[in-house]
Short mmCIF file of C-alpha atoms in Angstrom, two decimals:
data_model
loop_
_atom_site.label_atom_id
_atom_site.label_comp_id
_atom_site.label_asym_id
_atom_site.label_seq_id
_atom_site.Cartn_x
_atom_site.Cartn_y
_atom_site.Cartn_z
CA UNK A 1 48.69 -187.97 -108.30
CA UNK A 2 50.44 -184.89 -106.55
CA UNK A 3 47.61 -184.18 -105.01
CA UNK A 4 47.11 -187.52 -103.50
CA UNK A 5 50.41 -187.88 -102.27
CA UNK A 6 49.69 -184.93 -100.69
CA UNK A 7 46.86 -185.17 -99.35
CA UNK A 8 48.33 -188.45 -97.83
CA UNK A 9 51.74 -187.14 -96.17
CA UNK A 10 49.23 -184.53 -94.17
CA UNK A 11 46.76 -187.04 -93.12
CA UNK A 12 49.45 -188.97 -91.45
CA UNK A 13 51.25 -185.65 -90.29
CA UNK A 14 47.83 -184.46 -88.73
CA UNK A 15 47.24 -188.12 -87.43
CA UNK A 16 50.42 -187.86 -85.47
CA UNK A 17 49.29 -185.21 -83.80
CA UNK A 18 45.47 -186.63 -82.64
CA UNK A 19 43.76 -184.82 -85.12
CA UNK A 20 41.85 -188.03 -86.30
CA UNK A 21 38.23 -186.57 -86.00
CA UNK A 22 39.17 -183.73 -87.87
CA UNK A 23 41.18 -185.42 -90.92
CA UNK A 24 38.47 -187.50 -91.19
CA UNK A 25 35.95 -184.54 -91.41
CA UNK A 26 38.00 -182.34 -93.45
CA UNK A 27 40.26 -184.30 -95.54
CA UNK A 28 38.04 -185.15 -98.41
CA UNK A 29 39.22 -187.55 -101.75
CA UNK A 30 36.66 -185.22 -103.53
CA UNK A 31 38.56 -182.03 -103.10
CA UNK A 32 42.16 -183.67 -103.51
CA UNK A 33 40.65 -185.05 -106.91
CA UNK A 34 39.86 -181.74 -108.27
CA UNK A 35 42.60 -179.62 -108.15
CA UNK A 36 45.85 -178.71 -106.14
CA UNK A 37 44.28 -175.07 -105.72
CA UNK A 38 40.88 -176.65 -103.93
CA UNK A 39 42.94 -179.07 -102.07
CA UNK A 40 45.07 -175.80 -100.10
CA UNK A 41 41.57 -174.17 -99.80
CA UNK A 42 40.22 -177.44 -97.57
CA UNK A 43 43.75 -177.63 -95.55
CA UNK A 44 43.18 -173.74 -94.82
CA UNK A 45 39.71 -174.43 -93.43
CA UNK A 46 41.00 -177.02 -91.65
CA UNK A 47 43.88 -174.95 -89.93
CA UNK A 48 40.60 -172.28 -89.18
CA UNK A 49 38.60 -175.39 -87.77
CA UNK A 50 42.06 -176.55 -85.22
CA UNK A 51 42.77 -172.81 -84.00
CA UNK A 52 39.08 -170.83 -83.82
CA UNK A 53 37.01 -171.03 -81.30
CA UNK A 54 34.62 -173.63 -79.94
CA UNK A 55 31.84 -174.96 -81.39
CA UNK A 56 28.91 -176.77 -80.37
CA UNK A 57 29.85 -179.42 -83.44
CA UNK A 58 32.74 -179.93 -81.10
CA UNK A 59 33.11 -183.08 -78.31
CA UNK A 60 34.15 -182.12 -74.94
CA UNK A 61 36.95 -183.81 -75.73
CA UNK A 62 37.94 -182.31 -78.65
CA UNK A 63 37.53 -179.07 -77.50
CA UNK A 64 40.06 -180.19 -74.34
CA UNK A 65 42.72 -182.13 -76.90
CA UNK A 66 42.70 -178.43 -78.81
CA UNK A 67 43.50 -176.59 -75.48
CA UNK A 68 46.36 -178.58 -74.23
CA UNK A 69 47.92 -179.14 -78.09
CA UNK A 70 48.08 -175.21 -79.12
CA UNK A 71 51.72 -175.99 -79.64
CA UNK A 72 50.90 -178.88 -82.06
CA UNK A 73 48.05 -176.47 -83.86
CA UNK A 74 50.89 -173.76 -84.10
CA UNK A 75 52.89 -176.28 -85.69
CA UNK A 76 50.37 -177.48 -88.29
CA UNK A 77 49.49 -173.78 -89.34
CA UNK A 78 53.31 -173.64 -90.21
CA UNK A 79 52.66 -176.44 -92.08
CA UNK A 80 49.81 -175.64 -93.91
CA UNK A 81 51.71 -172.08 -94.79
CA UNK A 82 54.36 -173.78 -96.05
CA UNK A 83 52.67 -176.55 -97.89
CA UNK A 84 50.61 -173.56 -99.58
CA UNK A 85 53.60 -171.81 -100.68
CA UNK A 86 55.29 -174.86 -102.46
CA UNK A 87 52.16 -175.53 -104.04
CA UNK A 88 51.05 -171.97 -105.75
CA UNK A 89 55.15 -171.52 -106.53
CA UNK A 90 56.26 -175.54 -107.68
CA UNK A 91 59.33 -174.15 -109.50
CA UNK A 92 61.28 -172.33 -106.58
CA UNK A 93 64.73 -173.61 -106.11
CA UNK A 94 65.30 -175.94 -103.38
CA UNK A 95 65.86 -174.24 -99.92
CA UNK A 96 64.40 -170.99 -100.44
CA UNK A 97 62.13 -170.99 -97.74
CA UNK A 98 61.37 -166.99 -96.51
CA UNK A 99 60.08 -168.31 -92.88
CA UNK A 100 64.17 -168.55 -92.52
CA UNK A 101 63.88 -164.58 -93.13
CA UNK A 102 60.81 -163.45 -91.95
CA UNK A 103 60.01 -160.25 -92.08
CA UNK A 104 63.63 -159.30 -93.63
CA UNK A 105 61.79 -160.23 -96.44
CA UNK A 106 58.95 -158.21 -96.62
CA UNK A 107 60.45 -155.03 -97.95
CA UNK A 108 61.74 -156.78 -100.82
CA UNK A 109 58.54 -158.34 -101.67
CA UNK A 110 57.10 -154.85 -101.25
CA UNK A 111 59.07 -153.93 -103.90
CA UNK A 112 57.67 -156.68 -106.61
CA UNK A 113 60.83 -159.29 -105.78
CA UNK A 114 59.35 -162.81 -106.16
CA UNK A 115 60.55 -165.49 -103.17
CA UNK A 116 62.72 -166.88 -105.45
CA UNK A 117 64.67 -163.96 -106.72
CA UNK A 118 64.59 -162.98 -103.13
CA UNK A 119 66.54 -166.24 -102.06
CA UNK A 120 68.81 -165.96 -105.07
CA UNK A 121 69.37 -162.28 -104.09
CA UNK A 122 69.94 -163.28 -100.27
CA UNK A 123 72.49 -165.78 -102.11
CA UNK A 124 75.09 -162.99 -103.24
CA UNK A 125 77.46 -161.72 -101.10
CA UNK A 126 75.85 -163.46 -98.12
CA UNK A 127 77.61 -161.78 -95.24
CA UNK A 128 76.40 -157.94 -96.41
CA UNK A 129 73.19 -157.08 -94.19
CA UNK A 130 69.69 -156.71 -95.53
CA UNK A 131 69.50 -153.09 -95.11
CA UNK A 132 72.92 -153.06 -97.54
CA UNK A 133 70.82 -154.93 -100.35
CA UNK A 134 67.56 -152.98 -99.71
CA UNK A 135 69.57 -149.92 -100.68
CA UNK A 136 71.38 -150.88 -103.47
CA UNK A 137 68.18 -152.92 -104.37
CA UNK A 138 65.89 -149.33 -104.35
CA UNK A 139 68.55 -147.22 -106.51
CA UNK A 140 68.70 -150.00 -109.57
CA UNK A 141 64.64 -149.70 -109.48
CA UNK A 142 64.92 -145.93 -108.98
CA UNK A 143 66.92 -146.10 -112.39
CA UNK A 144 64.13 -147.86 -114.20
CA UNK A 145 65.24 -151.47 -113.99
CA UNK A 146 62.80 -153.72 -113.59
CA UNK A 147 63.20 -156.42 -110.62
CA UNK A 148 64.53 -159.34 -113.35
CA UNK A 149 66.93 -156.80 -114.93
CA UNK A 150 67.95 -155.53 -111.26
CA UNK A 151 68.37 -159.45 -110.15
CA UNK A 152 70.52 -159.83 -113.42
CA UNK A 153 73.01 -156.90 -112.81
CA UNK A 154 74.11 -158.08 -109.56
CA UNK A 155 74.12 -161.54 -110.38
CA UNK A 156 76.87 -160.23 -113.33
CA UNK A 157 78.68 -157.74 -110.99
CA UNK A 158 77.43 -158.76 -107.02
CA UNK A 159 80.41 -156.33 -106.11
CA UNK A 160 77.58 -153.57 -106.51
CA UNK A 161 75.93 -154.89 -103.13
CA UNK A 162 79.11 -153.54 -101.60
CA UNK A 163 78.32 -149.93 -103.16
CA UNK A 164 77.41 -146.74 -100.98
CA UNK A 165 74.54 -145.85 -101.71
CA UNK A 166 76.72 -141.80 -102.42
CA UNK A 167 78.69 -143.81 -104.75
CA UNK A 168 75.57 -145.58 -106.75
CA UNK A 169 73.60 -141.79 -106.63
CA UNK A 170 76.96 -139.64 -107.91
CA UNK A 171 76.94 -142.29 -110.62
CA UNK A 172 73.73 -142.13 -112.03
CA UNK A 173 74.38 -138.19 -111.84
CA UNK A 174 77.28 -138.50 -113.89
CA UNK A 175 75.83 -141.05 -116.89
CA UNK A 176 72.94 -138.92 -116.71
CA UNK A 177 74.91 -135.34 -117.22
CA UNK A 178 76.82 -137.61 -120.18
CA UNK A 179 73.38 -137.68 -121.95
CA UNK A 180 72.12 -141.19 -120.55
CA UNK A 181 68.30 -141.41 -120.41
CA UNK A 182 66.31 -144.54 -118.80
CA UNK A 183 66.72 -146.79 -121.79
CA UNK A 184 70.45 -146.18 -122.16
CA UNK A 185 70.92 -146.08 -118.13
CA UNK A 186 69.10 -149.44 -118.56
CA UNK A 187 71.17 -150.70 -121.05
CA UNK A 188 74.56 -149.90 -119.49
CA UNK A 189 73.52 -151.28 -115.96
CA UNK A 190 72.50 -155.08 -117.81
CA UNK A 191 75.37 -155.03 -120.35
CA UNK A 192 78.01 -153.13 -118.85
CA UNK A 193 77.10 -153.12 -114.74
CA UNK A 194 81.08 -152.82 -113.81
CA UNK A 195 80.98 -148.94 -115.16
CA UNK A 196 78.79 -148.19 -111.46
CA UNK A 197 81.90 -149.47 -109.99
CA UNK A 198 84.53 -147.69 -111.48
CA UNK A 199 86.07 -144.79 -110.07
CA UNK A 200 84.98 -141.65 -111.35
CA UNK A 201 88.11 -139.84 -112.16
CA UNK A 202 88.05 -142.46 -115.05
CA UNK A 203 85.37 -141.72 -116.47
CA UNK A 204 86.34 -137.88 -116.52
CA UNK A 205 89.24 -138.75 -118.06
CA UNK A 206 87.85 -140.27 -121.10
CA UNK A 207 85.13 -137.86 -121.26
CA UNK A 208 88.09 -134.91 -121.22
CA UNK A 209 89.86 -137.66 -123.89
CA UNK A 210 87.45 -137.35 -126.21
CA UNK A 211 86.64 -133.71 -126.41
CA UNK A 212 90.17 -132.28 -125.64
CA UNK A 213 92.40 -134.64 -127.76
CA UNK A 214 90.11 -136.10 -130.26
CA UNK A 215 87.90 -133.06 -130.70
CA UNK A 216 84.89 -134.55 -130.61
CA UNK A 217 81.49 -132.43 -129.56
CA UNK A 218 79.94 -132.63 -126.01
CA UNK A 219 76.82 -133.65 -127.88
CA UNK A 220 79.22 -136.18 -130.16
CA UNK A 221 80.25 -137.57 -126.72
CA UNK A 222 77.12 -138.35 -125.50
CA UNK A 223 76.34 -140.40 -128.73
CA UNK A 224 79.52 -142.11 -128.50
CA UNK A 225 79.16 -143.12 -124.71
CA UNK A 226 75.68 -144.44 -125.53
CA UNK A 227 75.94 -146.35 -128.60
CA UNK A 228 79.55 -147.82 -126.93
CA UNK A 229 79.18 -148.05 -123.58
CA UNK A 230 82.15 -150.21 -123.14
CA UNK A 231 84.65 -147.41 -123.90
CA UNK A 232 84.70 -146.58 -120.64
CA UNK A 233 85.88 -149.94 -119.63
CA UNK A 234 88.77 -149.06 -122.15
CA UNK A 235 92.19 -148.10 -121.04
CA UNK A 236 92.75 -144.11 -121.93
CA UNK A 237 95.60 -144.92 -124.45
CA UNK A 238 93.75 -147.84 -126.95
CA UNK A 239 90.74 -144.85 -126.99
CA UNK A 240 93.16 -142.66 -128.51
CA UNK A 241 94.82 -145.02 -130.78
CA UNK A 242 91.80 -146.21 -131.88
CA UNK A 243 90.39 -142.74 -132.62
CA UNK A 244 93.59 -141.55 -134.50
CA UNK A 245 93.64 -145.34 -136.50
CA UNK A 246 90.40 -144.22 -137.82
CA UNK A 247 90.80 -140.61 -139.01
CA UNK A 248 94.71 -140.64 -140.11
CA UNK A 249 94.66 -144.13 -141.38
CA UNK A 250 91.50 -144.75 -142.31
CA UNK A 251 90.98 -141.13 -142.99
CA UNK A 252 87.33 -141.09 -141.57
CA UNK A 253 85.66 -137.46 -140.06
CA UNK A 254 83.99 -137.39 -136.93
CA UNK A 255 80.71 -137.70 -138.07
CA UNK A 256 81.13 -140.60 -139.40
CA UNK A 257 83.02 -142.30 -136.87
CA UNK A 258 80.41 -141.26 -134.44
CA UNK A 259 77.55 -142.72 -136.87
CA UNK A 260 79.08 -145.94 -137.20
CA UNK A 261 79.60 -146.81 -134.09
CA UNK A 262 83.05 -146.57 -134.50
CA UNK A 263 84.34 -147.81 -131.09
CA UNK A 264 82.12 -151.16 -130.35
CA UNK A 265 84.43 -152.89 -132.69
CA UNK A 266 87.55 -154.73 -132.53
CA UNK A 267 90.66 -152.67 -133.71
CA UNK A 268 92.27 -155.89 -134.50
CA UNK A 269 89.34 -157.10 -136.88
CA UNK A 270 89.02 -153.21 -138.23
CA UNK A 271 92.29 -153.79 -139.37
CA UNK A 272 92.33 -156.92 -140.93
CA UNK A 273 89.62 -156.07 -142.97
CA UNK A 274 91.60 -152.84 -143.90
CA UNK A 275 94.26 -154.00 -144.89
CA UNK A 276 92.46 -156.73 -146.81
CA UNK A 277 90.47 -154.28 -148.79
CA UNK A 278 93.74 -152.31 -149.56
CA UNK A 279 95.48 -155.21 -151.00
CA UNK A 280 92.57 -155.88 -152.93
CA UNK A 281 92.58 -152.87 -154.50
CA UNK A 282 89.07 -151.94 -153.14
CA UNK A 283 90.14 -149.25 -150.18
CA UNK A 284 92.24 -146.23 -149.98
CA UNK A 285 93.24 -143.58 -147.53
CA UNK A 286 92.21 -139.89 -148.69
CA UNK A 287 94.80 -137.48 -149.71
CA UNK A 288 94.85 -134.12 -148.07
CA UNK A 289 92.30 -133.09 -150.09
CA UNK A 290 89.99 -135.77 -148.74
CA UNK A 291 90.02 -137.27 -152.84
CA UNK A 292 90.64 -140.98 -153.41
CA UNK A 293 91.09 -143.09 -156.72
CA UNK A 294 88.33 -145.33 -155.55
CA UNK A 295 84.90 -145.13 -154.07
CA UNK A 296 85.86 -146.76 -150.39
CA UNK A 297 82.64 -148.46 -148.59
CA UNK A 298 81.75 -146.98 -146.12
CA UNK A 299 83.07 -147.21 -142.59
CA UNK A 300 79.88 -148.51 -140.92
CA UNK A 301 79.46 -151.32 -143.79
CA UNK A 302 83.06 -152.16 -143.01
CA UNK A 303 82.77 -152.61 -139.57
CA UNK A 304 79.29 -153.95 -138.77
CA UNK A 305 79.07 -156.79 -141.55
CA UNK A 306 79.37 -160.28 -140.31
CA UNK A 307 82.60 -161.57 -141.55
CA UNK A 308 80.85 -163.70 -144.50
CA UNK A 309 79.04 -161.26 -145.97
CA UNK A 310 82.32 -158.81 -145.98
CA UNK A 311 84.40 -161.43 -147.68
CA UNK A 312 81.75 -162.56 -150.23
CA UNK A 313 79.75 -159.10 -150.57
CA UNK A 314 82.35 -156.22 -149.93
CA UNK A 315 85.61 -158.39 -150.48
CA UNK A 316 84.02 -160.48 -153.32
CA UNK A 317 86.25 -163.18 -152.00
CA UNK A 318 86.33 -166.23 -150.13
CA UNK A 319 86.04 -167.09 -146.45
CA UNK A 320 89.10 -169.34 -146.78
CA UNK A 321 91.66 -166.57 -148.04
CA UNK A 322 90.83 -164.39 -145.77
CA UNK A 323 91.34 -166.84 -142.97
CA UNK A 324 94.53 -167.46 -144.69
CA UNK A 325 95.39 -163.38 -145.04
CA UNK A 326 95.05 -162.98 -141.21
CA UNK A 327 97.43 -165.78 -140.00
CA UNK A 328 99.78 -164.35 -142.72
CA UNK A 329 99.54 -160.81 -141.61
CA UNK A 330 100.17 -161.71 -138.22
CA UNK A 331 103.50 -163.00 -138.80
CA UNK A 332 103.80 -160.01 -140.77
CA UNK A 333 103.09 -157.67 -138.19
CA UNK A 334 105.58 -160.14 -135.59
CA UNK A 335 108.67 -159.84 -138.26
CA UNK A 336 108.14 -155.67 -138.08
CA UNK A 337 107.84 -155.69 -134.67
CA UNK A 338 111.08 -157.80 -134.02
CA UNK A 339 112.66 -155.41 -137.02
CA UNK A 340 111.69 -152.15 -134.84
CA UNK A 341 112.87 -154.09 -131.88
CA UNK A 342 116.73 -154.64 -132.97
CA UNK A 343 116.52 -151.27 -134.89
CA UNK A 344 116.16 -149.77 -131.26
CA UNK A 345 118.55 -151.81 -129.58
CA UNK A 346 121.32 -150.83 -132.18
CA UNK A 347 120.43 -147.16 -131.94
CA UNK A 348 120.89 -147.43 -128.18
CA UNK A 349 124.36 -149.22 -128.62
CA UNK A 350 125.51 -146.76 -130.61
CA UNK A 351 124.04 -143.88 -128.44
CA UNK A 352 126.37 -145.67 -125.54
CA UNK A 353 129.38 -145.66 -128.29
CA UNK A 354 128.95 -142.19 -128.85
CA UNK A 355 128.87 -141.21 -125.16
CA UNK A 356 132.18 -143.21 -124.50
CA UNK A 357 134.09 -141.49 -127.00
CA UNK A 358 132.96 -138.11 -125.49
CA UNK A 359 134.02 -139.25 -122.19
CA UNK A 360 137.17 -140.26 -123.12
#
C-alpha cells in the first residue's frame, strides 16, 4: 500500500511537470507491486531516461520539452534522491534531511555517522561550526568509541562540543598516565563524560589525595580510578572522609578497600548498614592488634549486596526494621549534631567571658 501511494504522489508530481509519455512508459503497477526496493530502481531509470541523452525512441517533441524543462528535470532528480533516501532509511526522525547540509555532511558520514545521528548531532549546541564537531567528533573515535557511544556522550554532556581539541588530547594523556586503557577510557567517557571537562588541577589533586594522605600505591590508584570513576567528580574533602571512615572506623587495610570497590558506594548507606550490624552484634571495629571478638563479613559483601539480601542474608533480619533503624538513626544523628552545636556555642560564650575579665 506504501508503495502505491507512492507510486501515485510521483505520477502526479511528474504529470505536473509534462512528463506524461514518460510516466506512462516507466511507471509500471508491476514494479510498485513487488517491492519498495524495485519501485526506487524504476524511478532511478526514469530520472536516467529525463536527463541522458537523446534517443531515437524519443519524439521530436519530447526531445524539445526535455531541452527547455532542464530546470524541471533538475528538480525531479532532487526528488527522486530524496524519495530514495526516505525509503531505504523509513525510521529517520522528521526533518533530518542532509541536502540542508550538503557536503558539511560528508566528513561525518566518512566517519561511519548514519544521517540520523548526523541530524541529532547537528542538533546539539547548534550555533558551534562543523569543523568544531568534526574535531571533537575524531578524538572520541580516536579513543575507541564507537559512533553510537560517541553520539551518546555528547548527548549526556554536549558541553564537550565546546572543548579544544588541546584540552580533549591533554585529557586522554592524563586518564591514560592514571592507568586507563580503551575499555576503561570507554567506560568513563559513556558513564562519567563530565571528567573530560573538568579542570585538570582537580584531578591532580585527588590523584596527590590519594597517594600523599591516604597512602595508597600509584598502582592502587590506578585500580581505584578505574573501578570508581566517579571519585573524581567527588569534592577533595568527602574522598578523605570516606577513606579514613573506612580504615579507622571500619578498620579496613588498603587492599581491601581497593578490592571492594570501596568508593562507588554511598557513605550514607555504608553507614547504616554499619551501624546496623554493630547493634546487632554481628560487626566490630579491630583493636590495635587488628583482633576482633567476631568474624566481621567482609567489606565487599557489606557494601555490594542489594539491600534485601543484606537484611535477610547478612543481617538475618527484616526489610521493615531496618527501614525503621534508618529513620531512627537519623534523628539520632540530628539530636548529636544540635548537642555539638550548643556545646560550641557555650564554649565560645565563655571564651568571650574569659577575654572580658582579662580586659578589665
Amino acid at each position: 500500500m506504501r508503495a502505491m501511494k507512492l507510486g501515485l504522489f510521483c505520477r502526479q508530481v511528474l504529470q505536473r511537470h509534462s512528463f506524461v509519455p514518460l510516466v506512462c512508459h516507466c511507471i509500471q503497477l508491476s514494479s510498485l507491486k513487488a517491492s519498495p526496493v524495485a519501485f526506487i530502481s524504476t524511478l532511478q531509470h526514469l530520472g536516467c531516461r529525463l536527463t541522458g541523452n537523446s534517443s531515437p525512441g524519443l519524439s521530436e517533441a519530447n526531445f524539445r520539452l526535455r531541452s527547455s524543462k532542464t530546470d524541471s528535470s533538475e528538480g525531479s532528480q532532487k526528488l527522486l534522491q530524496t524519495l530514495a533516501i526516505s525509503s531505504v532509511e523509513p525510521e529517520r526522525p522528521a526533518g533530518a534531511d542532509l541536502l540542508n547540509l550538503g557536503k558539511v555532511a560528508d566528513p561525518f558520514l566518512d566517519m561511519g555517522l548514519s544521517p540520523a545521528q548526523i541530524t541529532q548531532l547537528f542538533s546539539l549546541q547548534p550555533n558551534l561550526p562543523p569543523q568544531t564537531r568534526l574535531t571533537v567528533v575524531s578524538e572520541l573515535l580516536l579513543l575507541g568509541l564507537n559512533t553510537d557511544s560517541t553520539l551518546k556522550v555528547l548527548q549526556k554532556s554536549p558541553e564537550l562540543l565546546k572543548m579544544s581539541l588541546k584540552h580533549l588530547r591533554d585529557r586522554a594523556d592524563l586518564l591514560r598516565r592514571l592507568g586507563f586503557e580503551e575499555a576503561g577510557m570507554n567506560h568513563v567517557a559513556i558513564h562519567f563524560p563530565s571528567i573530560f571537562t573538568l579542570p585538570q588541577k582537580k584531578i591532580e589533586s585527588l590523584e596527590r589525595l590519594l597517594k600523599e594522605k591516604c597512602l595508597f600505591t600509584v598502582h592502587q590508584i590506578s585500580t581505584i580510578l578505574q573501578m570508581c570513576p566517579n571519585i573524581l567528580l567527588e569534592e577533595l574533602n568527602d574522598v578523605e572522609y570516606k577513606f579514613q571512615f573506612a580504615y579507622f572506623r571500619m578498620g579496613v587495610k588498603h587492599r581491601e578497600i581497593v578490592q571492594s570497590g570501596f568508593f562507588q558506594a554511598s557513605l550514607t548507606e555504608i553507614k547504616n548498614r554499619l551501624i546496623f550490624l554493630e547493634r546487632l552484634g554481628l560487626y566490630q571495629t579491630p583493636d590495635k592488634k587488628g583482633q576482633t571478638q567476631v568474624v566481621n563479613p567482609k567489606l565487599k559483601s557489606i557494601i555490594r549486596f542489594s539491600e534485601t539480601d543484606f537484611v535477610t542474608k547478612m543481617a538475618c533480619s527484616s526489610v521493615e526494621e531496618y527501614k525503621i533503624f534508618k529513620k531512627l538513626l537519623v534523628r539520632e544523628e540530628r539530636r548529636l549534631e544540635e548537642q555539638e552545636a550548643a556545646m560550641q556555642s557555650d564554649l565560645s560564650d565563655l571564651e568571650s567571658d574569659e577575654e572580658g575579665s582579662y580586659t578589665e
